[in-house]
Amino acid sequence: MDKPNILFIYSDQHRYDCVASNGHPFVQTPTMDRLGAEGARFTHAFTPIPMCVPARCSMLTGQWPARHGVIFNYDGETFRPLRDEQPYMPALVQMAGYHTVHVGRWHVDPKRTPLEFGFHDYVPGWRYTQWRRARGIPPTPSDQSWRGQVDPFITPEQSSLAWHADQVIGWLEQFTEEGDPFFLRWHMAEPHLANRPPEPYNSMYDPASIPPWPSFGDTMEGKPFMHRQMLRNWGLEDKNWDFWAPIVGRYLGEISLLDAQIGRVLDALDRLGLAENTMVIYTADHGDMCGGHGMVDKHCVMYDDIVRVPMAVRWPAGIPAGRVVDDFVSNAVDLPATLVRLAGAEVPETFQGVDILPACRGEGTTGRPDILSCYSGNQFGSYTQQMVRDRRWKYVWNATATDELYDLDTDPAELTNRAADPACADELKRLRARLAEWMEDTKDSLWNGTARKHLLQGRKP
């Protein structure tokens, strides 16, 4: 078999539960559903950190954030870029003989472009604004609010997502002429709030038909102070579902527009005869609260709304159709190791992920009994969190606040913090020990004497 082509589609802030095949009752995502049905759909994929730039840096390095060192966005308190001396996944794939192209959002380094990380070619997403201006289309309307609004000046075919899909399709056509294997990454800014989709997607989902998230109405009783403070930071402490329903509707509409544009790309793969030996990956950097627990965006919480992500992998020549993978996966840590090995290159010792291809094929598992994630703060100050989650329990170590423990079997919406419940003392001790093991293994800079006491001696409230 020839080396497979790789088309990697990476969205921004797409919740796991906002895909029809993942259980959403009415969102229309036929293309994402198709990817999972024709390949492998992952039910327990998680981000290593619910923060845009650090998650992307993990995707480049195959490392946990504590190891690569980028733990803030550009606007974070102490942002520092990736180190030059470490191996990057795109560069390794490039050296294996692939034509590497990055289309769309970069959001990794404010000074260095994808060309300095192993890509031959780069189509930046900001060119859409130039394309729009050149055609006399007024700028995307914006009232500087994250709540969003309709874009009345364009059709879906003139949207940013459609423009990006056009660029991807153009490269696919060029690859067909070249004949070399390709690694094409399409990163986008959607469906990150604020959503400004055109019609009919802006009004595709009637706010009156959208029920509240199961977690909406959380009283925050027994939870860290920062959860309530996040509502105050955004001015959300008194907002009811009538406020949120139109925002969620536009978010779902943006997802359906995104799905339609991915569909155009898959159609192009079929038309060009590339589909059989092209691995198509869809996943996201992390989710969005989007009204869950009454919150917006991310920051200072580790709810599944933002740490659990959609993920599907299709490769007709190498992965049987209809696989549902329930194994835990850290998408931005495990995919780099998988893709480097798939390209025929040696996986560096610095990479910390596992190869997910055996799980996709039903020939093995990822070997992960649980999943971990972290957060270090951004915009509202430093705030350290480490999370470990297995099938039933989620534990969040808040270094400077009350810890959290949720029984996901009885409380999937994560409403009741059981960390102080004596009946859960054994689970709390077990998960603290597991988290300590992970922090030591990743050489987390916070693994110091105080952290040891907190976790191993239970010296936390």
CSV table of C-alpha atoms in Angstrom, one decimal:
chain,number,residue,atom,x,y,z
A,1,MET,CA,0.0,0.0,0.0
A,2,ASP,CA,1.3,3.5,-0.9
A,3,LYS,CA,1.8,5.9,2.0
A,4,PRO,CA,-1.6,7.3,2.9
A,5,ASN,CA,-2.4,10.9,2.4
A,6,ILE,CA,-3.4,12.8,5.5
A,7,LEU,CA,-6.1,15.5,5.7
A,8,PHE,CA,-6.3,16.8,9.3
A,9,ILE,CA,-9.2,19.1,10.1
A,10,TYR,CA,-9.0,20.9,13.4
A,11,SER,CA,-11.8,23.2,14.6
A,12,ASP,CA,-11.8,25.7,17.5
A,13,GLN,CA,-14.1,25.1,20.6
A,14,HIS,CA,-16.4,22.4,19.3
A,15,ARG,CA,-18.2,20.6,22.1
A,16,TYR,CA,-18.3,16.8,22.0
A,17,ASP,CA,-22.0,16.7,22.6
A,18,CYS,CA,-22.7,19.0,19.6
A,19,VAL,CA,-22.5,16.2,16.9
A,20,ALA,CA,-25.5,14.2,16.0
A,21,SER,CA,-23.7,10.9,16.2
A,22,ASN,CA,-22.5,11.8,19.7
A,23,GLY,CA,-26.0,12.1,21.0
A,24,HIS,CA,-27.2,15.6,20.2
A,25,PRO,CA,-31.0,15.4,19.6
A,26,PHE,CA,-31.3,17.7,16.6
A,27,VAL,CA,-28.1,19.3,15.4
A,28,GLN,CA,-27.5,18.5,11.7
A,29,THR,CA,-23.9,17.1,11.2
A,30,PRO,CA,-24.3,14.6,8.4
A,31,THR,CA,-20.7,14.9,7.3
A,32,MET,CA,-19.2,14.4,10.7
A,33,ASP,CA,-21.6,11.5,11.2
A,34,ARG,CA,-20.4,10.1,7.9
A,35,LEU,CA,-16.8,10.3,8.9
A,36,GLY,CA,-17.4,8.2,12.0
A,37,ALA,CA,-19.7,5.7,10.2
A,38,GLU,CA,-17.1,5.2,7.4
A,39,GLY,CA,-14.2,5.0,9.9
A,40,ALA,CA,-13.7,5.2,13.6
A,41,ARG,CA,-15.6,7.4,15.9
A,42,PHE,CA,-14.1,8.2,19.3
A,43,THR,CA,-16.4,8.6,22.3
A,44,HIS,CA,-13.7,9.5,24.9
A,45,ALA,CA,-11.3,11.9,23.2
A,46,PHE,CA,-10.1,14.7,25.4
A,47,THR,CA,-7.9,17.8,25.1
A,48,PRO,CA,-4.7,17.9,27.1
A,49,ILE,CA,-5.5,21.5,28.0
A,50,PRO,CA,-8.6,23.6,27.2
A,51,MET,CA,-6.7,26.5,25.9
A,52,CYS,CA,-6.2,27.3,22.2
A,53,VAL,CA,-2.5,28.0,21.8
A,54,PRO,CA,-1.2,25.4,24.3
A,55,ALA,CA,-3.4,22.6,22.8
A,56,ARG,CA,-2.0,23.5,19.3
A,57,CYS,CA,1.5,23.3,20.7
A,58,SER,CA,0.8,19.8,22.0
A,59,MET,CA,-0.4,18.9,18.5
A,60,LEU,CA,2.9,20.0,17.1
A,61,THR,CA,5.2,18.5,19.7
A,62,GLY,CA,3.3,15.4,20.9
A,63,GLN,CA,3.8,16.5,24.4
A,64,TRP,CA,1.8,17.3,27.5
A,65,PRO,CA,1.7,21.1,28.1
A,66,ALA,CA,3.8,20.7,31.3
A,67,ARG,CA,6.6,19.3,29.0
A,68,HIS,CA,6.5,21.7,26.1
A,69,GLY,CA,6.0,24.7,28.4
A,70,VAL,CA,3.4,26.7,26.5
A,71,ILE,CA,0.5,27.0,29.0
A,72,PHE,CA,-1.0,30.4,28.1
A,73,ASN,CA,-2.4,32.1,25.0
A,74,TYR,CA,-0.7,35.2,23.7
A,75,ASP,CA,-2.7,37.3,26.1
A,76,GLY,CA,-1.7,35.2,29.1
A,77,GLU,CA,0.3,36.4,31.9
A,78,THR,CA,3.6,34.8,31.0
A,79,PHE,CA,3.3,33.5,27.5
A,80,ARG,CA,6.5,31.9,26.1
A,81,PRO,CA,6.8,30.3,22.6
A,82,LEU,CA,7.9,26.8,21.8
A,83,ARG,CA,11.6,26.0,22.0
A,84,ASP,CA,13.4,25.7,18.7
A,85,GLU,CA,15.4,22.6,19.5
A,86,GLN,CA,12.6,20.0,19.8
A,87,PRO,CA,11.2,17.9,16.9
A,88,TYR,CA,7.9,18.9,15.5
A,89,MET,CA,5.4,16.6,14.0
A,90,PRO,CA,4.9,18.4,10.6
A,91,ALA,CA,8.7,18.5,10.1
A,92,LEU,CA,9.0,14.8,10.7
A,93,VAL,CA,6.2,14.1,8.2
A,94,GLN,CA,7.8,16.4,5.7
A,95,MET,CA,11.1,14.6,6.0
A,96,ALA,CA,9.3,11.3,5.4
A,97,GLY,CA,8.5,12.5,1.9
A,98,TYR,CA,5.2,14.3,2.3
A,99,HIS,CA,4.1,17.6,0.7
A,100,THR,CA,3.0,19.5,3.8
A,101,VAL,CA,0.5,22.4,3.7
A,102,HIS,CA,-1.2,24.4,6.4
A,103,VAL,CA,-4.5,26.2,5.6
A,104,GLY,CA,-6.3,28.6,7.9
A,105,ARG,CA,-5.8,29.6,11.5
A,106,TRP,CA,-2.3,29.2,12.9
A,107,HIS,CA,-2.5,30.5,16.5
A,108,VAL,CA,0.7,28.9,17.7
A,109,ASP,CA,3.4,31.5,17.7
A,110,PRO,CA,2.9,35.3,17.2
A,111,LYS,CA,6.2,35.6,15.3
A,112,ARG,CA,6.9,32.3,13.5
A,113,THR,CA,4.7,30.9,10.8
A,114,PRO,CA,3.9,27.3,9.9
A,115,LEU,CA,6.8,27.4,7.4
A,116,GLU,CA,9.2,27.3,10.3
A,117,PHE,CA,7.6,24.2,11.8
A,118,GLY,CA,7.8,21.9,8.9
A,119,PHE,CA,5.2,23.1,6.3
A,120,HIS,CA,6.2,23.6,2.7
A,121,ASP,CA,3.2,26.0,2.1
A,122,TYR,CA,0.9,28.2,4.2
A,123,VAL,CA,-2.4,29.8,3.3
A,124,PRO,CA,-3.3,32.1,6.2
A,125,GLY,CA,-6.9,32.5,7.3
A,126,TRP,CA,-6.6,36.3,7.3
A,127,ARG,CA,-6.6,36.3,3.5
A,128,TYR,CA,-10.3,35.7,3.6
A,129,THR,CA,-10.7,39.3,4.7
A,130,GLN,CA,-8.8,40.4,1.6
A,131,TRP,CA,-10.8,38.2,-0.6
A,132,ARG,CA,-14.0,39.6,0.8
A,133,ARG,CA,-12.9,43.2,0.4
A,134,ALA,CA,-11.7,42.6,-3.2
A,135,ARG,CA,-15.3,41.6,-4.0
A,136,GLY,CA,-16.9,44.6,-2.5
A,137,ILE,CA,-18.5,42.6,0.3
A,138,PRO,CA,-18.8,44.7,3.5
A,139,PRO,CA,-16.8,43.6,6.5
A,140,THR,CA,-18.3,41.0,8.9
A,141,PRO,CA,-20.6,42.9,11.2
A,142,SER,CA,-19.4,43.0,14.8
A,143,ASP,CA,-20.8,44.8,17.9
A,144,GLN,CA,-17.7,43.6,19.8
A,145,SER,CA,-19.9,41.2,21.6
A,146,TRP,CA,-19.3,37.4,22.1
A,147,ARG,CA,-23.0,36.8,21.8
A,148,GLY,CA,-22.8,36.9,18.0
A,149,GLN,CA,-25.2,38.0,15.2
A,150,VAL,CA,-26.1,37.3,11.7
A,151,ASP,CA,-23.8,38.2,8.8
A,152,PRO,CA,-26.3,39.7,6.4
A,153,PHE,CA,-23.8,40.5,3.6
A,154,ILE,CA,-22.9,37.0,2.5
A,155,THR,CA,-24.3,33.7,1.3
A,156,PRO,CA,-23.0,30.4,2.8
A,157,GLU,CA,-20.8,30.1,-0.3
A,158,GLN,CA,-19.1,33.4,0.6
A,159,SER,CA,-18.5,32.6,4.2
A,160,SER,CA,-15.1,32.2,5.8
A,161,LEU,CA,-15.6,28.4,6.1
A,162,ALA,CA,-16.5,28.1,2.5
A,163,TRP,CA,-13.5,30.2,1.4
A,164,HIS,CA,-11.3,27.9,3.5
A,165,ALA,CA,-12.8,24.8,2.0
A,166,ASP,CA,-12.1,26.3,-1.4
A,167,GLN,CA,-8.4,26.6,-0.5
A,168,VAL,CA,-8.3,23.0,0.7
A,169,ILE,CA,-10.0,21.7,-2.5
A,170,GLY,CA,-7.6,23.7,-4.6
A,171,TRP,CA,-4.7,22.0,-2.9
A,172,LEU,CA,-6.3,18.6,-3.3
A,173,GLU,CA,-6.5,19.2,-7.0
A,174,GLN,CA,-2.8,20.2,-7.1
A,175,PHE,CA,-1.8,17.1,-5.1
A,176,THR,CA,-3.6,15.0,-7.7
A,177,GLU,CA,-1.3,16.4,-10.4
A,178,GLU,CA,1.9,16.1,-8.3
A,179,GLY,CA,1.3,12.5,-7.2
A,180,ASP,CA,3.3,12.7,-4.0
A,181,PRO,CA,1.7,11.9,-0.6
A,182,PHE,CA,0.4,15.0,1.2
A,183,PHE,CA,-0.2,16.2,4.7
A,184,LEU,CA,-2.8,18.9,4.6
A,185,ARG,CA,-3.9,20.6,7.8
A,186,TRP,CA,-7.0,22.8,7.8
A,187,HIS,CA,-7.4,24.7,11.0
A,188,MET,CA,-10.3,27.1,11.4
A,189,ALA,CA,-11.5,29.7,14.0
A,190,GLU,CA,-15.1,28.3,14.0
A,191,PRO,CA,-17.3,27.4,15.9
A,192,HIS,CA,-15.6,29.6,18.5
A,193,LEU,CA,-18.0,32.3,19.8
A,194,ALA,CA,-18.8,34.9,18.7
A,195,ASN,CA,-20.8,33.2,15.9
A,196,ARG,CA,-21.8,35.3,12.9
A,197,PRO,CA,-23.1,32.8,10.3
A,198,PRO,CA,-25.1,33.8,7.3
A,199,GLU,CA,-28.6,32.7,6.6
A,200,PRO,CA,-30.1,30.1,6.6
A,201,TYR,CA,-27.6,28.9,9.2
A,202,ASN,CA,-28.2,31.9,11.6
A,203,SER,CA,-31.8,30.9,12.1
A,204,MET,CA,-31.5,27.2,11.4
A,205,TYR,CA,-32.3,26.3,15.0
A,206,ASP,CA,-35.2,28.1,16.6
A,207,PRO,CA,-34.2,29.3,20.1
A,208,ALA,CA,-37.6,28.3,21.4
A,209,SER,CA,-36.9,24.7,20.5
A,210,ILE,CA,-33.5,24.6,22.3
A,211,PRO,CA,-33.7,23.1,25.8
A,212,PRO,CA,-31.2,24.2,28.5
A,213,TRP,CA,-28.0,22.1,28.9
A,214,PRO,CA,-28.4,19.5,31.7
A,215,SER,CA,-25.9,21.6,33.8
A,216,PHE,CA,-27.8,24.9,33.4
A,217,GLY,CA,-29.0,26.3,36.7
A,218,ASP,CA,-25.9,25.0,38.6
A,219,THR,CA,-26.0,26.7,42.0
A,220,MET,CA,-22.2,26.2,42.4
A,221,GLU,CA,-22.8,25.1,46.0
A,222,GLY,CA,-19.7,23.4,47.4
A,223,LYS,CA,-17.6,24.4,44.4
A,224,PRO,CA,-14.5,26.6,44.1
A,225,PHE,CA,-15.1,30.4,44.4
A,226,MET,CA,-13.7,30.9,40.9
A,227,HIS,CA,-16.7,29.1,39.3
A,228,ARG,CA,-19.0,31.8,40.7
A,229,GLN,CA,-16.4,34.5,39.9
A,230,MET,CA,-16.3,33.5,36.3
A,231,LEU,CA,-20.0,34.3,36.0
A,232,ARG,CA,-19.3,37.7,37.5
A,233,ASN,CA,-16.3,38.3,35.2
A,234,TRP,CA,-18.6,37.9,32.2
A,235,GLY,CA,-21.7,39.5,33.7
A,236,LEU,CA,-23.7,36.3,33.6
A,237,GLU,CA,-24.8,35.7,37.2
A,238,ASP,CA,-28.4,36.7,36.5
A,239,LYS,CA,-28.9,35.4,32.9
A,240,ASN,CA,-31.7,33.0,32.2
A,241,TRP,CA,-32.1,30.5,29.4
A,242,ASP,CA,-33.9,33.0,27.2
A,243,PHE,CA,-30.6,34.9,27.1
A,244,TRP,CA,-28.6,31.8,26.2
A,245,ALA,CA,-30.9,30.0,23.7
A,246,PRO,CA,-30.2,32.4,20.7
A,247,ILE,CA,-26.5,32.1,21.4
A,248,VAL,CA,-26.6,28.4,21.4
A,249,GLY,CA,-28.7,28.4,18.3
A,250,ARG,CA,-26.1,30.4,16.4
A,251,TYR,CA,-23.4,28.1,17.7
A,252,LEU,CA,-25.2,25.1,16.4
A,253,GLY,CA,-25.8,26.8,13.1
A,254,GLU,CA,-22.1,27.5,12.7
A,255,ILE,CA,-21.4,23.9,13.4
A,256,SER,CA,-23.8,22.8,10.6
A,257,LEU,CA,-22.2,25.3,8.2
A,258,LEU,CA,-18.8,23.9,9.1
A,259,ASP,CA,-20.2,20.4,8.6
A,260,ALA,CA,-21.4,21.3,5.1
A,261,GLN,CA,-18.0,22.7,4.1
A,262,ILE,CA,-16.3,19.6,5.3
A,263,GLY,CA,-18.8,17.7,3.1
A,264,ARG,CA,-17.6,19.7,0.1
A,265,VAL,CA,-14.0,18.6,0.8
A,266,LEU,CA,-15.0,14.9,1.2
A,267,ASP,CA,-16.8,15.2,-2.2
A,268,ALA,CA,-13.6,16.5,-3.7
A,269,LEU,CA,-11.7,13.6,-2.4
A,270,ASP,CA,-14.2,11.3,-4.1
A,271,ARG,CA,-14.1,13.2,-7.3
A,272,LEU,CA,-10.3,13.2,-7.5
A,273,GLY,CA,-10.0,9.5,-6.6
A,274,LEU,CA,-8.1,10.3,-3.4
A,275,ALA,CA,-10.6,9.1,-0.8
A,276,GLU,CA,-9.6,5.4,-0.5
A,277,ASN,CA,-6.0,6.1,0.6
A,278,THR,CA,-6.5,9.4,2.4
A,279,MET,CA,-6.8,9.4,6.2
A,280,VAL,CA,-9.2,12.2,7.2
A,281,ILE,CA,-9.2,13.3,10.8
A,282,TYR,CA,-11.6,15.6,12.5
A,283,THR,CA,-11.3,16.9,16.0
A,284,ALA,CA,-11.1,20.2,18.0
A,285,ASP,CA,-8.7,22.0,20.3
A,286,HIS,CA,-11.3,21.9,23.1
A,287,GLY,CA,-15.0,22.7,23.7
A,288,ASP,CA,-16.9,25.8,24.8
A,289,MET,CA,-19.1,26.3,27.8
A,290,CYS,CA,-21.7,28.1,25.6
A,291,GLY,CA,-24.1,28.3,28.5
A,292,GLY,CA,-23.2,25.1,30.3
A,293,HIS,CA,-23.3,25.8,34.0
A,294,GLY,CA,-24.3,29.3,32.9
A,295,MET,CA,-20.8,30.0,31.7
A,296,VAL,CA,-19.1,31.0,28.4
A,297,ASP,CA,-15.8,30.3,26.8
A,298,LYS,CA,-13.4,28.3,29.0
A,299,HIS,CA,-11.1,29.3,32.0
A,300,CYS,CA,-10.9,28.1,35.5
A,301,VAL,CA,-13.1,25.0,35.1
A,302,MET,CA,-12.5,21.4,33.9
A,303,TYR,CA,-16.0,20.4,32.9
A,304,ASP,CA,-16.6,17.9,30.1
A,305,ASP,CA,-18.2,20.9,28.2
A,306,ILE,CA,-14.6,22.0,27.4
A,307,VAL,CA,-12.3,19.1,27.9
A,308,ARG,CA,-14.2,16.4,25.9
A,309,VAL,CA,-14.0,16.8,22.2
A,310,PRO,CA,-15.4,15.2,19.0
A,311,MET,CA,-13.0,13.0,17.0
A,312,ALA,CA,-13.4,10.8,14.0
A,313,VAL,CA,-10.8,9.1,11.8
A,314,ARG,CA,-11.6,7.7,8.3
A,315,TRP,CA,-9.2,5.8,6.1
A,316,PRO,CA,-11.0,3.3,3.8
A,317,ALA,CA,-7.8,1.5,2.8
A,318,GLY,CA,-6.6,1.1,6.4
A,319,ILE,CA,-9.5,1.3,8.9
A,320,PRO,CA,-12.7,-0.8,8.8
A,321,ALA,CA,-15.9,1.2,8.7
A,322,GLY,CA,-18.2,1.5,11.7
A,323,ARG,CA,-15.6,1.3,14.5
A,324,VAL,CA,-16.7,3.0,17.7
A,325,VAL,CA,-13.6,3.5,19.9
A,326,ASP,CA,-14.5,3.9,23.6
A,327,ASP,CA,-10.8,4.0,24.7
A,328,PHE,CA,-9.5,7.2,26.3
A,329,VAL,CA,-7.5,9.4,23.8
A,330,SER,CA,-5.6,12.6,24.4
A,331,ASN,CA,-6.1,14.0,20.9
A,332,ALA,CA,-3.3,16.6,20.7
A,333,VAL,CA,-0.8,14.2,22.5
A,334,ASP,CA,-1.7,10.9,20.7
A,335,LEU,CA,-2.3,12.1,17.2
A,336,PRO,CA,1.3,13.4,16.6
A,337,ALA,CA,2.8,10.0,17.5
A,338,THR,CA,0.2,8.2,15.3
A,339,LEU,CA,0.8,10.4,12.3
A,340,VAL,CA,4.6,10.3,12.4
A,341,ARG,CA,4.5,6.5,12.6
A,342,LEU,CA,1.9,6.4,9.8
A,343,ALA,CA,4.1,8.5,7.6
A,344,GLY,CA,7.0,6.0,8.0
A,345,ALA,CA,9.1,8.2,10.3
A,346,GLU,CA,10.6,7.3,13.7
A,347,VAL,CA,8.7,8.7,16.6
A,348,PRO,CA,11.1,10.8,18.7
A,349,GLU,CA,11.6,10.0,22.4
A,350,THR,CA,10.3,13.4,23.2
A,351,PHE,CA,6.8,12.5,22.0
A,352,GLN,CA,4.6,11.3,24.9
A,353,GLY,CA,1.5,10.0,23.0
A,354,VAL,CA,0.4,6.5,22.0
A,355,ASP,CA,-0.4,5.2,18.5
A,356,ILE,CA,-4.2,5.1,18.2
A,357,LEU,CA,-4.2,3.2,14.9
A,358,PRO,CA,-4.5,-0.3,16.5
A,359,ALA,CA,-7.6,0.9,18.4
A,360,CYS,CA,-9.1,2.3,15.1
A,361,ARG,CA,-8.6,-1.1,13.5
A,362,GLY,CA,-9.9,-3.2,16.4
A,363,GLU,CA,-6.5,-4.7,16.8
A,364,GLY,CA,-5.7,-3.3,20.3
A,365,THR,CA,-6.4,-0.5,22.6
A,366,THR,CA,-4.8,2.9,23.5
A,367,GLY,CA,-3.9,1.4,26.8
A,368,ARG,CA,-5.2,4.5,28.7
A,369,PRO,CA,-7.3,3.6,31.8
A,370,ASP,CA,-8.1,7.2,32.3
A,371,ILE,CA,-7.4,10.7,30.9
A,372,LEU,CA,-5.7,13.8,32.2
A,373,SER,CA,-5.8,17.5,31.4
A,374,CYS,CA,-4.6,20.7,32.9
A,375,TYR,CA,-5.1,24.4,33.0
A,376,SER,CA,-2.9,27.3,34.2
A,377,GLY,CA,-5.0,30.4,33.8
A,378,ASN,CA,-5.3,33.1,31.2
A,379,GLN,CA,-6.9,36.6,31.0
A,380,PHE,CA,-8.1,36.5,34.6
A,381,GLY,CA,-4.9,35.5,36.3
A,382,SER,CA,-3.0,32.3,36.9
A,383,TYR,CA,-5.1,29.5,38.3
A,384,THR,CA,-3.6,26.0,38.4
A,385,GLN,CA,-5.8,23.0,37.8
A,386,GLN,CA,-5.0,19.3,37.1
A,387,MET,CA,-7.7,16.8,36.2
A,388,VAL,CA,-7.9,13.0,36.1
A,389,ARG,CA,-11.0,11.3,34.8
A,390,ASP,CA,-11.9,7.7,34.4
A,391,ARG,CA,-15.2,6.1,33.3
A,392,ARG,CA,-17.0,7.0,36.5
A,393,TRP,CA,-15.1,9.6,38.4
A,394,LYS,CA,-13.5,13.0,37.7
A,395,TYR,CA,-11.1,14.6,40.2
A,396,VAL,CA,-9.8,18.2,39.8
A,397,TRP,CA,-7.0,19.4,41.9
A,398,ASN,CA,-7.3,23.1,42.3
A,399,ALA,CA,-3.9,24.2,43.7
A,400,THR,CA,-5.3,27.3,45.4
A,401,ALA,CA,-9.0,26.4,45.8
A,402,THR,CA,-11.4,23.7,46.9
A,403,ASP,CA,-10.9,20.4,45.1
A,404,GLU,CA,-13.6,18.8,43.0
A,405,LEU,CA,-14.8,15.2,42.7
A,406,TYR,CA,-17.8,14.2,40.5
A,407,ASP,CA,-19.5,10.8,40.2
A,408,LEU,CA,-20.2,10.8,36.4
A,409,ASP,CA,-22.5,7.7,36.7
A,410,THR,CA,-25.0,9.5,38.9
A,411,ASP,CA,-24.1,13.1,38.0
A,412,PRO,CA,-23.1,13.4,34.4
A,413,ALA,CA,-23.8,17.1,34.4
A,414,GLU,CA,-21.1,17.6,37.2
A,415,LEU,CA,-23.4,19.5,39.5
A,416,THR,CA,-22.5,18.0,42.9
A,417,ASN,CA,-19.0,18.2,44.2
A,418,ARG,CA,-18.3,15.1,46.3
A,419,ALA,CA,-14.7,15.9,47.3
A,420,ALA,CA,-15.8,16.6,50.9
A,421,ASP,CA,-18.1,13.5,51.1
A,422,PRO,CA,-16.7,10.9,53.5
A,423,ALA,CA,-18.3,8.2,51.4
A,424,CYS,CA,-16.0,9.1,48.6
A,425,ALA,CA,-12.8,9.3,50.6
A,426,ASP,CA,-11.3,6.1,49.0
A,427,GLU,CA,-12.0,7.3,45.5
A,428,LEU,CA,-10.5,10.7,46.3
A,429,LYS,CA,-7.3,9.1,47.6
A,430,ARG,CA,-7.0,6.9,44.6
A,431,LEU,CA,-7.4,9.6,42.1
A,432,ARG,CA,-5.0,12.0,44.0
A,433,ALA,CA,-2.4,9.3,43.8
A,434,ARG,CA,-3.0,8.8,40.1
A,435,LEU,CA,-2.7,12.5,39.5
A,436,ALA,CA,0.5,12.6,41.5
A,437,GLU,CA,1.9,9.8,39.3
A,438,TRP,CA,1.1,11.7,36.2
A,439,MET,CA,2.6,15.0,37.4
A,440,GLU,CA,5.8,13.2,38.3
A,441,ASP,CA,5.9,11.3,35.0
A,442,THR,CA,5.5,14.5,32.9
A,443,LYS,CA,8.0,16.4,35.1
A,444,ASP,CA,5.4,19.0,35.9
A,445,SER,CA,7.1,22.0,37.4
A,446,LEU,CA,4.4,22.1,40.1
A,447,TRP,CA,5.4,18.7,41.3
A,448,ASN,CA,7.0,20.0,44.5
A,449,GLY,CA,6.8,19.4,48.2
A,450,THR,CA,3.6,21.3,48.6
A,451,ALA,CA,1.9,19.4,45.8
A,452,ARG,CA,3.0,16.1,47.3
A,453,LYS,CA,1.5,17.0,50.6
A,454,HIS,CA,-1.7,18.1,48.9
A,455,LEU,CA,-2.1,15.0,46.9
A,456,LEU,CA,-0.4,12.1,48.8
A,457,GLN,CA,-1.2,13.2,52.3
A,458,GLY,CA,-4.6,14.6,51.6
A,459,ARG,CA,-3.9,18.0,52.9
A,460,LYS,CA,-6.6,19.8,51.0
A,461,PRO,CA,-10.1,20.7,51.9
